[in-house]
Amino acid sequence: MGRRHGARPSRPILDQIADKWSMMVMALLERPMRFNELKRRLEGVTQRVLTQTLRRLERNGMIQRTVLPTSPVGVEYSLTPLGESLREPFGHHYGWTVEHSEEIQNCQRAYDGRTETQAPRTGP
């Protein structure tokens, strides 16, 4: 029997790998990077959120954490083959978002302008 779109087991996984910070981390990991480099390149991310994101991606098999034999001990993150297989579709999604962000913001402003002058909506 074929897979159904939206099948229950896939929903939590999609939530865990398709959030904003996960997608941005995956986009940055073209090469192995240390935590602080990732944090510097991800404008607005907190240390706590980045730590949670990296742990979630590691748990889901998208990235691997490697302890480096340095003094002090360093850690770097890199994509696994599974994570690498997701770079292309995420790259398309990310590229589309960047390409259309101005158009989307214009739509948001137009919508917000309409809803501010209209009576409250009922229903979806």
mmCIF file of N, CA and C in Angstrom:
data_model
loop_
_atom_site.group_PDB
_atom_site.id
_atom_site.type_symbol
_atom_site.label_atom_id
_atom_site.label_comp_id
_atom_site.label_asym_id
_atom_site.label_seq_id
_atom_site.Cartn_x
_atom_site.Cartn_y
_atom_site.Cartn_z
ATOM 1 N N MET A 1 0.827 -1.177 0.000
ATOM 2 C CA MET A 1 0.000 0.000 0.000
ATOM 3 C C MET A 1 0.874 1.244 0.000
ATOM 4 N N GLY A 2 0.542 2.261 -0.777
ATOM 5 C CA GLY A 2 1.332 3.481 -0.883
ATOM 6 C C GLY A 2 1.236 4.341 0.364
ATOM 7 N N ARG A 3 2.166 5.268 0.479
ATOM 8 C CA ARG A 3 2.153 6.194 1.605
ATOM 9 C C ARG A 3 1.105 7.268 1.373
ATOM 10 N N ARG A 4 0.415 7.632 2.442
ATOM 11 C CA ARG A 4 -0.554 8.718 2.357
ATOM 12 C C ARG A 4 0.123 10.002 2.770
ATOM 13 N N HIS A 5 -0.161 11.070 2.037
ATOM 14 C CA HIS A 5 0.350 12.379 2.443
ATOM 15 C C HIS A 5 -0.337 12.758 3.741
ATOM 16 N N GLY A 6 0.433 13.317 4.662
ATOM 17 C CA GLY A 6 -0.140 13.735 5.926
ATOM 18 C C GLY A 6 -0.340 12.590 6.900
ATOM 19 N N ALA A 7 0.231 11.417 6.589
ATOM 20 C CA ALA A 7 0.088 10.283 7.493
ATOM 21 C C ALA A 7 0.635 10.667 8.863
ATOM 22 N N ARG A 8 -0.029 10.226 9.883
ATOM 23 C CA ARG A 8 0.263 10.637 11.250
ATOM 24 C C ARG A 8 1.737 10.536 11.657
ATOM 25 N N PRO A 9 2.476 9.455 11.406
ATOM 26 C CA PRO A 9 3.872 9.384 11.850
ATOM 27 C C PRO A 9 4.780 10.455 11.248
ATOM 28 N N SER A 10 4.442 10.961 10.075
ATOM 29 C CA SER A 10 5.319 11.941 9.439
ATOM 30 C C SER A 10 5.116 13.359 9.972
ATOM 31 N N ARG A 11 4.003 13.638 10.584
ATOM 32 C CA ARG A 11 3.722 15.006 11.035
ATOM 33 C C ARG A 11 4.740 15.538 12.032
ATOM 34 N N PRO A 12 5.051 14.803 13.097
ATOM 35 C CA PRO A 12 6.042 15.348 14.041
ATOM 36 C C PRO A 12 7.421 15.513 13.403
ATOM 37 N N ILE A 13 7.781 14.625 12.505
ATOM 38 C CA ILE A 13 9.086 14.733 11.842
ATOM 39 C C ILE A 13 9.116 15.986 10.984
ATOM 40 N N LEU A 14 8.053 16.236 10.241
ATOM 41 C CA LEU A 14 7.989 17.441 9.422
ATOM 42 C C LEU A 14 8.094 18.682 10.302
ATOM 43 N N ASP A 15 7.392 18.683 11.430
ATOM 44 C CA ASP A 15 7.478 19.811 12.366
ATOM 45 C C ASP A 15 8.905 20.027 12.853
ATOM 46 N N GLN A 16 9.642 18.951 13.056
ATOM 47 C CA GLN A 16 10.982 19.032 13.634
ATOM 48 C C GLN A 16 12.056 19.419 12.632
ATOM 49 N N ILE A 17 11.861 19.142 11.359
ATOM 50 C CA ILE A 17 12.919 19.451 10.388
ATOM 51 C C ILE A 17 12.570 20.620 9.480
ATOM 52 N N ALA A 18 11.323 21.073 9.500
ATOM 53 C CA ALA A 18 10.920 22.125 8.569
ATOM 54 C C ALA A 18 10.700 23.476 9.250
ATOM 55 N N ASP A 19 11.131 23.618 10.486
ATOM 56 C CA ASP A 19 10.978 24.917 11.131
ATOM 57 C C ASP A 19 12.059 25.870 10.625
ATOM 58 N N LYS A 20 11.869 27.151 10.895
ATOM 59 C CA LYS A 20 12.751 28.196 10.381
ATOM 60 C C LYS A 20 14.219 27.942 10.711
ATOM 61 N N TRP A 21 14.544 27.685 11.978
ATOM 62 C CA TRP A 21 15.952 27.565 12.367
ATOM 63 C C TRP A 21 16.584 26.304 11.799
ATOM 64 N N SER A 22 15.835 25.209 11.758
ATOM 65 C CA SER A 22 16.371 23.975 11.180
ATOM 66 C C SER A 22 16.716 24.176 9.712
ATOM 67 N N MET A 23 15.821 24.818 8.992
ATOM 68 C CA MET A 23 16.079 25.048 7.568
ATOM 69 C C MET A 23 17.295 25.946 7.369
ATOM 70 N N MET A 24 17.440 26.949 8.217
ATOM 71 C CA MET A 24 18.577 27.856 8.066
ATOM 72 C C MET A 24 19.894 27.162 8.426
ATOM 73 N N VAL A 25 19.891 26.320 9.462
ATOM 74 C CA VAL A 25 21.093 25.554 9.818
ATOM 75 C C VAL A 25 21.471 24.637 8.667
ATOM 76 N N MET A 26 20.493 23.928 8.125
ATOM 77 C CA MET A 26 20.767 23.004 7.026
ATOM 78 C C MET A 26 21.319 23.755 5.809
ATOM 79 N N ALA A 27 20.823 24.945 5.559
ATOM 80 C CA ALA A 27 21.312 25.740 4.432
ATOM 81 C C ALA A 27 22.757 26.170 4.648
ATOM 82 N N LEU A 28 23.131 26.452 5.894
ATOM 83 C CA LEU A 28 24.499 26.899 6.191
ATOM 84 C C LEU A 28 25.530 25.782 6.157
ATOM 85 N N LEU A 29 25.109 24.564 6.455
ATOM 86 C CA LEU A 29 26.070 23.471 6.608
ATOM 87 C C LEU A 29 26.547 22.902 5.271
ATOM 88 N N GLU A 30 27.076 23.767 4.427
ATOM 89 C CA GLU A 30 27.707 23.297 3.187
ATOM 90 C C GLU A 30 29.031 22.618 3.510
ATOM 91 N N ARG A 31 29.576 22.949 4.662
ATOM 92 C CA ARG A 31 30.816 22.355 5.177
ATOM 93 C C ARG A 31 30.651 22.267 6.686
ATOM 94 N N PRO A 32 31.471 21.462 7.362
ATOM 95 C CA PRO A 32 31.375 21.380 8.821
ATOM 96 C C PRO A 32 31.611 22.745 9.467
ATOM 97 N N MET A 33 30.847 23.035 10.518
ATOM 98 C CA MET A 33 30.966 24.310 11.227
ATOM 99 C C MET A 33 30.856 24.098 12.722
ATOM 100 N N ARG A 34 31.531 24.970 13.432
ATOM 101 C CA ARG A 34 31.427 24.975 14.887
ATOM 102 C C ARG A 34 30.201 25.778 15.312
ATOM 103 N N PHE A 35 29.789 25.533 16.548
ATOM 104 C CA PHE A 35 28.604 26.162 17.114
ATOM 105 C C PHE A 35 28.661 27.683 16.983
ATOM 106 N N ASN A 36 29.766 28.302 17.425
ATOM 107 C CA ASN A 36 29.847 29.765 17.428
ATOM 108 C C ASN A 36 29.795 30.358 16.024
ATOM 109 N N GLU A 37 30.343 29.650 15.050
ATOM 110 C CA GLU A 37 30.259 30.134 13.676
ATOM 111 C C GLU A 37 28.805 30.094 13.193
ATOM 112 N N LEU A 38 28.120 29.005 13.496
ATOM 113 C CA LEU A 38 26.698 28.920 13.144
ATOM 114 C C LEU A 38 25.922 30.055 13.803
ATOM 115 N N LYS A 39 26.171 30.264 15.087
ATOM 116 C CA LYS A 39 25.449 31.299 15.837
ATOM 117 C C LYS A 39 25.695 32.681 15.230
ATOM 118 N N ARG A 40 26.938 32.977 14.864
ATOM 119 C CA ARG A 40 27.252 34.273 14.250
ATOM 120 C C ARG A 40 26.522 34.463 12.917
ATOM 121 N N ARG A 41 26.401 33.395 12.159
ATOM 122 C CA ARG A 41 25.808 33.495 10.821
ATOM 123 C C ARG A 41 24.281 33.446 10.834
ATOM 124 N N LEU A 42 23.709 33.021 11.965
ATOM 125 C CA LEU A 42 22.249 32.959 12.086
ATOM 126 C C LEU A 42 21.762 34.159 12.894
ATOM 127 N N GLU A 43 21.544 35.240 12.218
ATOM 128 C CA GLU A 43 21.139 36.475 12.874
ATOM 129 C C GLU A 43 19.840 36.282 13.659
ATOM 130 N N GLY A 44 19.899 36.613 14.937
ATOM 131 C CA GLY A 44 18.699 36.569 15.767
ATOM 132 C C GLY A 44 18.491 35.280 16.546
ATOM 133 N N VAL A 45 19.281 34.249 16.296
ATOM 134 C CA VAL A 45 19.084 32.998 17.037
ATOM 135 C C VAL A 45 19.753 33.117 18.405
ATOM 136 N N THR A 46 19.085 32.578 19.419
ATOM 137 C CA THR A 46 19.684 32.554 20.751
ATOM 138 C C THR A 46 20.492 31.269 20.908
ATOM 139 N N GLN A 47 21.382 31.274 21.883
ATOM 140 C CA GLN A 47 22.192 30.073 22.137
ATOM 141 C C GLN A 47 21.289 28.893 22.472
ATOM 142 N N ARG A 48 20.273 29.136 23.275
ATOM 143 C CA ARG A 48 19.345 28.066 23.682
ATOM 144 C C ARG A 48 18.617 27.476 22.477
ATOM 145 N N VAL A 49 18.085 28.333 21.612
ATOM 146 C CA VAL A 49 17.339 27.856 20.441
ATOM 147 C C VAL A 49 18.258 27.116 19.479
ATOM 148 N N LEU A 50 19.469 27.621 19.276
ATOM 149 C CA LEU A 50 20.403 26.935 18.379
ATOM 150 C C LEU A 50 20.774 25.571 18.950
ATOM 151 N N THR A 51 21.026 25.502 20.245
ATOM 152 C CA THR A 51 21.340 24.220 20.886
ATOM 153 C C THR A 51 20.195 23.232 20.698
ATOM 154 N N GLN A 52 18.966 23.660 20.930
ATOM 155 C CA GLN A 52 17.800 22.780 20.759
ATOM 156 C C GLN A 52 17.656 22.334 19.305
ATOM 157 N N THR A 53 17.878 23.275 18.384
ATOM 158 C CA THR A 53 17.758 22.957 16.957
ATOM 159 C C THR A 53 18.792 21.914 16.547
ATOM 160 N N LEU A 54 20.037 22.108 16.972
ATOM 161 C CA LEU A 54 21.101 21.162 16.610
ATOM 162 C C LEU A 54 20.832 19.784 17.209
ATOM 163 N N ARG A 55 20.384 19.739 18.447
ATOM 164 C CA ARG A 55 20.069 18.437 19.070
ATOM 165 C C ARG A 55 18.941 17.734 18.339
ATOM 166 N N ARG A 56 17.910 18.488 17.956
ATOM 167 C CA ARG A 56 16.770 17.904 17.238
ATOM 168 C C ARG A 56 17.217 17.382 15.878
ATOM 169 N N LEU A 57 18.037 18.163 15.153
ATOM 170 C CA LEU A 57 18.528 17.710 13.849
ATOM 171 C C LEU A 57 19.427 16.487 13.989
ATOM 172 N N GLU A 58 20.237 16.458 15.033
ATOM 173 C CA GLU A 58 21.095 15.292 15.271
ATOM 174 C C GLU A 58 20.241 14.073 15.598
ATOM 175 N N ARG A 59 19.249 14.240 16.450
ATOM 176 C CA ARG A 59 18.364 13.135 16.833
ATOM 177 C C ARG A 59 17.640 12.555 15.626
ATOM 178 N N ASN A 60 17.283 13.426 14.686
ATOM 179 C CA ASN A 60 16.567 12.982 13.487
ATOM 180 C C ASN A 60 17.488 12.510 12.368
ATOM 181 N N GLY A 61 18.795 12.480 12.637
ATOM 182 C CA GLY A 61 19.731 11.924 11.668
ATOM 183 C C GLY A 61 20.135 12.875 10.554
ATOM 184 N N MET A 62 19.831 14.167 10.702
ATOM 185 C CA MET A 62 20.145 15.132 9.649
ATOM 186 C C MET A 62 21.576 15.649 9.748
ATOM 187 N N ILE A 63 22.089 15.772 10.968
ATOM 188 C CA ILE A 63 23.449 16.270 11.175
ATOM 189 C C ILE A 63 24.173 15.336 12.127
ATOM 190 N N GLN A 64 25.490 15.449 12.112
ATOM 191 C CA GLN A 64 26.285 14.727 13.109
ATOM 192 C C GLN A 64 27.148 15.717 13.860
ATOM 193 N N ARG A 65 27.369 15.411 15.106
ATOM 194 C CA ARG A 65 28.180 16.231 16.009
ATOM 195 C C ARG A 65 29.496 15.500 16.197
ATOM 196 N N THR A 66 30.589 16.176 15.896
ATOM 197 C CA THR A 66 31.905 15.556 16.013
ATOM 198 C C THR A 66 32.724 16.325 17.040
ATOM 199 N N VAL A 67 33.237 15.600 18.035
ATOM 200 C CA VAL A 67 34.109 16.204 19.037
ATOM 201 C C VAL A 67 35.518 16.223 18.457
ATOM 202 N N LEU A 68 36.111 17.400 18.429
ATOM 203 C CA LEU A 68 37.441 17.565 17.847
ATOM 204 C C LEU A 68 38.511 17.388 18.920
ATOM 205 N N PRO A 69 39.612 16.733 18.580
ATOM 206 C CA PRO A 69 40.684 16.501 19.555
ATOM 207 C C PRO A 69 41.578 17.741 19.715
ATOM 208 N N THR A 70 40.970 18.824 20.148
ATOM 209 C CA THR A 70 41.698 20.072 20.334
ATOM 210 C C THR A 70 41.705 20.439 21.812
ATOM 211 N N SER A 71 42.484 21.415 22.145
ATOM 212 C CA SER A 71 42.510 21.890 23.524
ATOM 213 C C SER A 71 42.254 23.391 23.510
ATOM 214 N N PRO A 72 41.166 23.875 24.068
ATOM 215 C CA PRO A 72 40.074 23.090 24.662
ATOM 216 C C PRO A 72 39.321 22.304 23.589
ATOM 217 N N VAL A 73 38.567 21.329 24.062
ATOM 218 C CA VAL A 73 37.831 20.448 23.155
ATOM 219 C C VAL A 73 36.847 21.279 22.334
ATOM 220 N N GLY A 74 36.806 21.024 21.039
ATOM 221 C CA GLY A 74 35.874 21.707 20.144
ATOM 222 C C GLY A 74 34.874 20.723 19.579
ATOM 223 N N VAL A 75 33.783 21.256 19.087
ATOM 224 C CA VAL A 75 32.731 20.442 18.478
ATOM 225 C C VAL A 75 32.353 21.089 17.160
ATOM 226 N N GLU A 76 32.164 20.269 16.130
ATOM 227 C CA GLU A 76 31.659 20.807 14.877
ATOM 228 C C GLU A 76 30.486 19.963 14.411
ATOM 229 N N TYR A 77 29.681 20.583 13.590
ATOM 230 C CA TYR A 77 28.465 19.955 13.078
ATOM 231 C C TYR A 77 28.567 19.863 11.565
ATOM 232 N N SER A 78 28.077 18.749 11.028
ATOM 233 C CA SER A 78 28.069 18.556 9.581
ATOM 234 C C SER A 78 26.835 17.748 9.197
ATOM 235 N N LEU A 79 26.491 17.822 7.929
ATOM 236 C CA LEU A 79 25.341 17.070 7.440
ATOM 237 C C LEU A 79 25.681 15.591 7.309
ATOM 238 N N THR A 80 24.731 14.755 7.600
ATOM 239 C CA THR A 80 24.844 13.323 7.329
ATOM 240 C C THR A 80 24.385 13.102 5.882
ATOM 241 N N PRO A 81 24.555 11.903 5.342
ATOM 242 C CA PRO A 81 24.013 11.637 4.003
ATOM 243 C C PRO A 81 22.495 11.895 3.936
ATOM 244 N N LEU A 82 21.775 11.566 5.007
ATOM 245 C CA LEU A 82 20.336 11.832 5.041
ATOM 246 C C LEU A 82 20.071 13.337 4.996
ATOM 247 N N GLY A 83 20.821 14.099 5.786
ATOM 248 C CA GLY A 83 20.682 15.555 5.775
ATOM 249 C C GLY A 83 21.064 16.141 4.430
ATOM 250 N N GLU A 84 22.101 15.608 3.832
ATOM 251 C CA GLU A 84 22.543 16.071 2.512
ATOM 252 C C GLU A 84 21.439 15.862 1.478
ATOM 253 N N SER A 85 20.710 14.764 1.598
ATOM 254 C CA SER A 85 19.631 14.484 0.645
ATOM 255 C C SER A 85 18.485 15.486 0.773
ATOM 256 N N LEU A 86 18.414 16.173 1.899
ATOM 257 C CA LEU A 86 17.368 17.167 2.124
ATOM 258 C C LEU A 86 17.794 18.568 1.699
ATOM 259 N N ARG A 87 19.086 18.774 1.472
ATOM 260 C CA ARG A 87 19.583 20.108 1.090
ATOM 261 C C ARG A 87 18.940 20.624 -0.198
ATOM 262 N N GLU A 88 18.811 19.775 -1.199
ATOM 263 C CA GLU A 88 18.256 20.250 -2.466
ATOM 264 C C GLU A 88 16.810 20.716 -2.307
ATOM 265 N N PRO A 89 15.910 19.891 -1.744
ATOM 266 C CA PRO A 89 14.534 20.401 -1.589
ATOM 267 C C PRO A 89 14.464 21.621 -0.667
ATOM 268 N N PHE A 90 15.216 21.626 0.427
ATOM 269 C CA PHE A 90 15.231 22.795 1.307
ATOM 270 C C PHE A 90 15.819 23.995 0.589
ATOM 271 N N GLY A 91 16.825 23.760 -0.232
ATOM 272 C CA GLY A 91 17.429 24.844 -0.993
ATOM 273 C C GLY A 91 16.429 25.492 -1.932
ATOM 274 N N HIS A 92 15.591 24.679 -2.577
ATOM 275 C CA HIS A 92 14.551 25.226 -3.448
ATOM 276 C C HIS A 92 13.564 26.062 -2.645
ATOM 277 N N HIS A 93 13.145 25.541 -1.510
ATOM 278 C CA HIS A 93 12.199 26.242 -0.636
ATOM 279 C C HIS A 93 12.800 27.570 -0.163
ATOM 280 N N TYR A 94 14.035 27.519 0.288
ATOM 281 C CA TYR A 94 14.715 28.717 0.777
ATOM 282 C C TYR A 94 14.890 29.739 -0.357
ATOM 283 N N GLY A 95 15.333 29.272 -1.513
ATOM 284 C CA GLY A 95 15.521 30.157 -2.667
ATOM 285 C C GLY A 95 14.216 30.805 -3.095
ATOM 286 N N TRP A 96 13.137 30.029 -3.110
ATOM 287 C CA TRP A 96 11.826 30.564 -3.464
ATOM 288 C C TRP A 96 11.425 31.647 -2.464
ATOM 289 N N THR A 97 11.654 31.394 -1.188
ATOM 290 C CA THR A 97 11.294 32.359 -0.151
ATOM 291 C C THR A 97 12.054 33.662 -0.320
ATOM 292 N N VAL A 98 13.350 33.570 -0.558
ATOM 293 C CA VAL A 98 14.162 34.772 -0.764
ATOM 294 C C VAL A 98 13.689 35.521 -2.012
ATOM 295 N N GLU A 99 13.470 34.777 -3.091
ATOM 296 C CA GLU A 99 13.061 35.393 -4.360
ATOM 297 C C GLU A 99 11.728 36.127 -4.241
ATOM 298 N N HIS A 100 10.818 35.595 -3.456
ATOM 299 C CA HIS A 100 9.462 36.149 -3.382
ATOM 300 C C HIS A 100 9.172 36.928 -2.098
ATOM 301 N N SER A 101 10.178 37.149 -1.264
ATOM 302 C CA SER A 101 9.920 37.777 0.040
ATOM 303 C C SER A 101 9.335 39.181 -0.093
ATOM 304 N N GLU A 102 9.815 39.971 -1.036
ATOM 305 C CA GLU A 102 9.276 41.331 -1.192
ATOM 306 C C GLU A 102 7.806 41.289 -1.631
ATOM 307 N N GLU A 103 7.500 40.404 -2.566
ATOM 308 C CA GLU A 103 6.118 40.257 -3.032
ATOM 309 C C GLU A 103 5.205 39.807 -1.892
ATOM 310 N N ILE A 104 5.677 38.872 -1.082
ATOM 311 C CA ILE A 104 4.891 38.382 0.042
ATOM 312 C C ILE A 104 4.670 39.495 1.062
ATOM 313 N N GLN A 105 5.712 40.281 1.348
ATOM 314 C CA GLN A 105 5.564 41.401 2.292
ATOM 315 C C GLN A 105 4.569 42.424 1.763
ATOM 316 N N ASN A 106 4.561 42.688 0.463
ATOM 317 C CA ASN A 106 3.571 43.592 -0.128
ATOM 318 C C ASN A 106 2.160 43.048 0.057
ATOM 319 N N CYS A 107 1.988 41.756 -0.151
ATOM 320 C CA CYS A 107 0.681 41.121 0.055
ATOM 321 C C CYS A 107 0.251 41.234 1.522
ATOM 322 N N GLN A 108 1.184 41.016 2.441
ATOM 323 C CA GLN A 108 0.872 41.120 3.860
ATOM 324 C C GLN A 108 0.413 42.525 4.219
ATOM 325 N N ARG A 109 1.138 43.535 3.704
ATOM 326 C CA ARG A 109 0.763 44.925 3.990
ATOM 327 C C ARG A 109 -0.622 45.243 3.420
ATOM 328 N N ALA A 110 -0.890 44.786 2.203
ATOM 329 C CA ALA A 110 -2.198 45.024 1.582
ATOM 330 C C ALA A 110 -3.303 44.353 2.390
ATOM 331 N N TYR A 111 -3.070 43.134 2.805
ATOM 332 C CA TYR A 111 -4.056 42.400 3.614
ATOM 333 C C TYR A 111 -4.289 43.118 4.941
ATOM 334 N N ASP A 112 -3.198 43.480 5.610
ATOM 335 C CA ASP A 112 -3.313 44.158 6.902
ATOM 336 C C ASP A 112 -4.061 45.479 6.763
ATOM 337 N N GLY A 113 -3.821 46.210 5.667
ATOM 338 C CA GLY A 113 -4.519 47.466 5.420
ATOM 339 C C GLY A 113 -6.010 47.262 5.218
ATOM 340 N N ARG A 114 -6.376 46.200 4.538
ATOM 341 C CA ARG A 114 -7.801 45.891 4.325
ATOM 342 C C ARG A 114 -8.474 45.492 5.612
ATOM 343 N N THR A 115 -7.811 44.632 6.397
ATOM 344 C CA THR A 115 -8.466 44.105 7.603
ATOM 345 C C THR A 115 -8.581 45.161 8.695
ATOM 346 N N GLU A 116 -7.725 46.176 8.660
ATOM 347 C CA GLU A 116 -7.821 47.244 9.660
ATOM 348 C C GLU A 116 -9.032 48.126 9.412
ATOM 349 N N THR A 117 -9.509 48.194 8.180
ATOM 350 C CA THR A 117 -10.638 49.055 7.856
ATOM 351 C C THR A 117 -11.946 48.300 7.762
ATOM 352 N N GLN A 118 -11.918 46.994 7.897
ATOM 353 C CA GLN A 118 -13.127 46.180 7.788
ATOM 354 C C GLN A 118 -13.609 45.755 9.169
ATOM 355 N N ALA A 119 -14.866 45.343 9.219
ATOM 356 C CA ALA A 119 -15.438 44.798 10.444
ATOM 357 C C ALA A 119 -14.739 43.484 10.761
ATOM 358 N N PRO A 120 -14.729 43.064 12.020
ATOM 359 C CA PRO A 120 -14.087 41.783 12.391
ATOM 360 C C PRO A 120 -14.667 40.632 11.592
ATOM 361 N N ARG A 121 -13.780 39.717 11.206
ATOM 362 C CA ARG A 121 -14.162 38.531 10.442
ATOM 363 C C ARG A 121 -14.688 37.466 11.378
ATOM 364 N N THR A 122 -15.632 36.691 10.896
ATOM 365 C CA THR A 122 -16.066 35.502 11.620
ATOM 366 C C THR A 122 -15.752 34.313 10.760
ATOM 367 N N GLY A 123 -15.149 33.311 11.331
ATOM 368 C CA GLY A 123 -14.777 32.126 10.563
ATOM 369 C C GLY A 123 -13.448 32.324 9.861
ATOM 370 N N PRO A 124 -12.984 31.291 9.144
ATOM 371 C CA PRO A 124 -11.668 31.326 8.498
ATOM 372 C C PRO A 124 -11.525 32.303 7.389
#
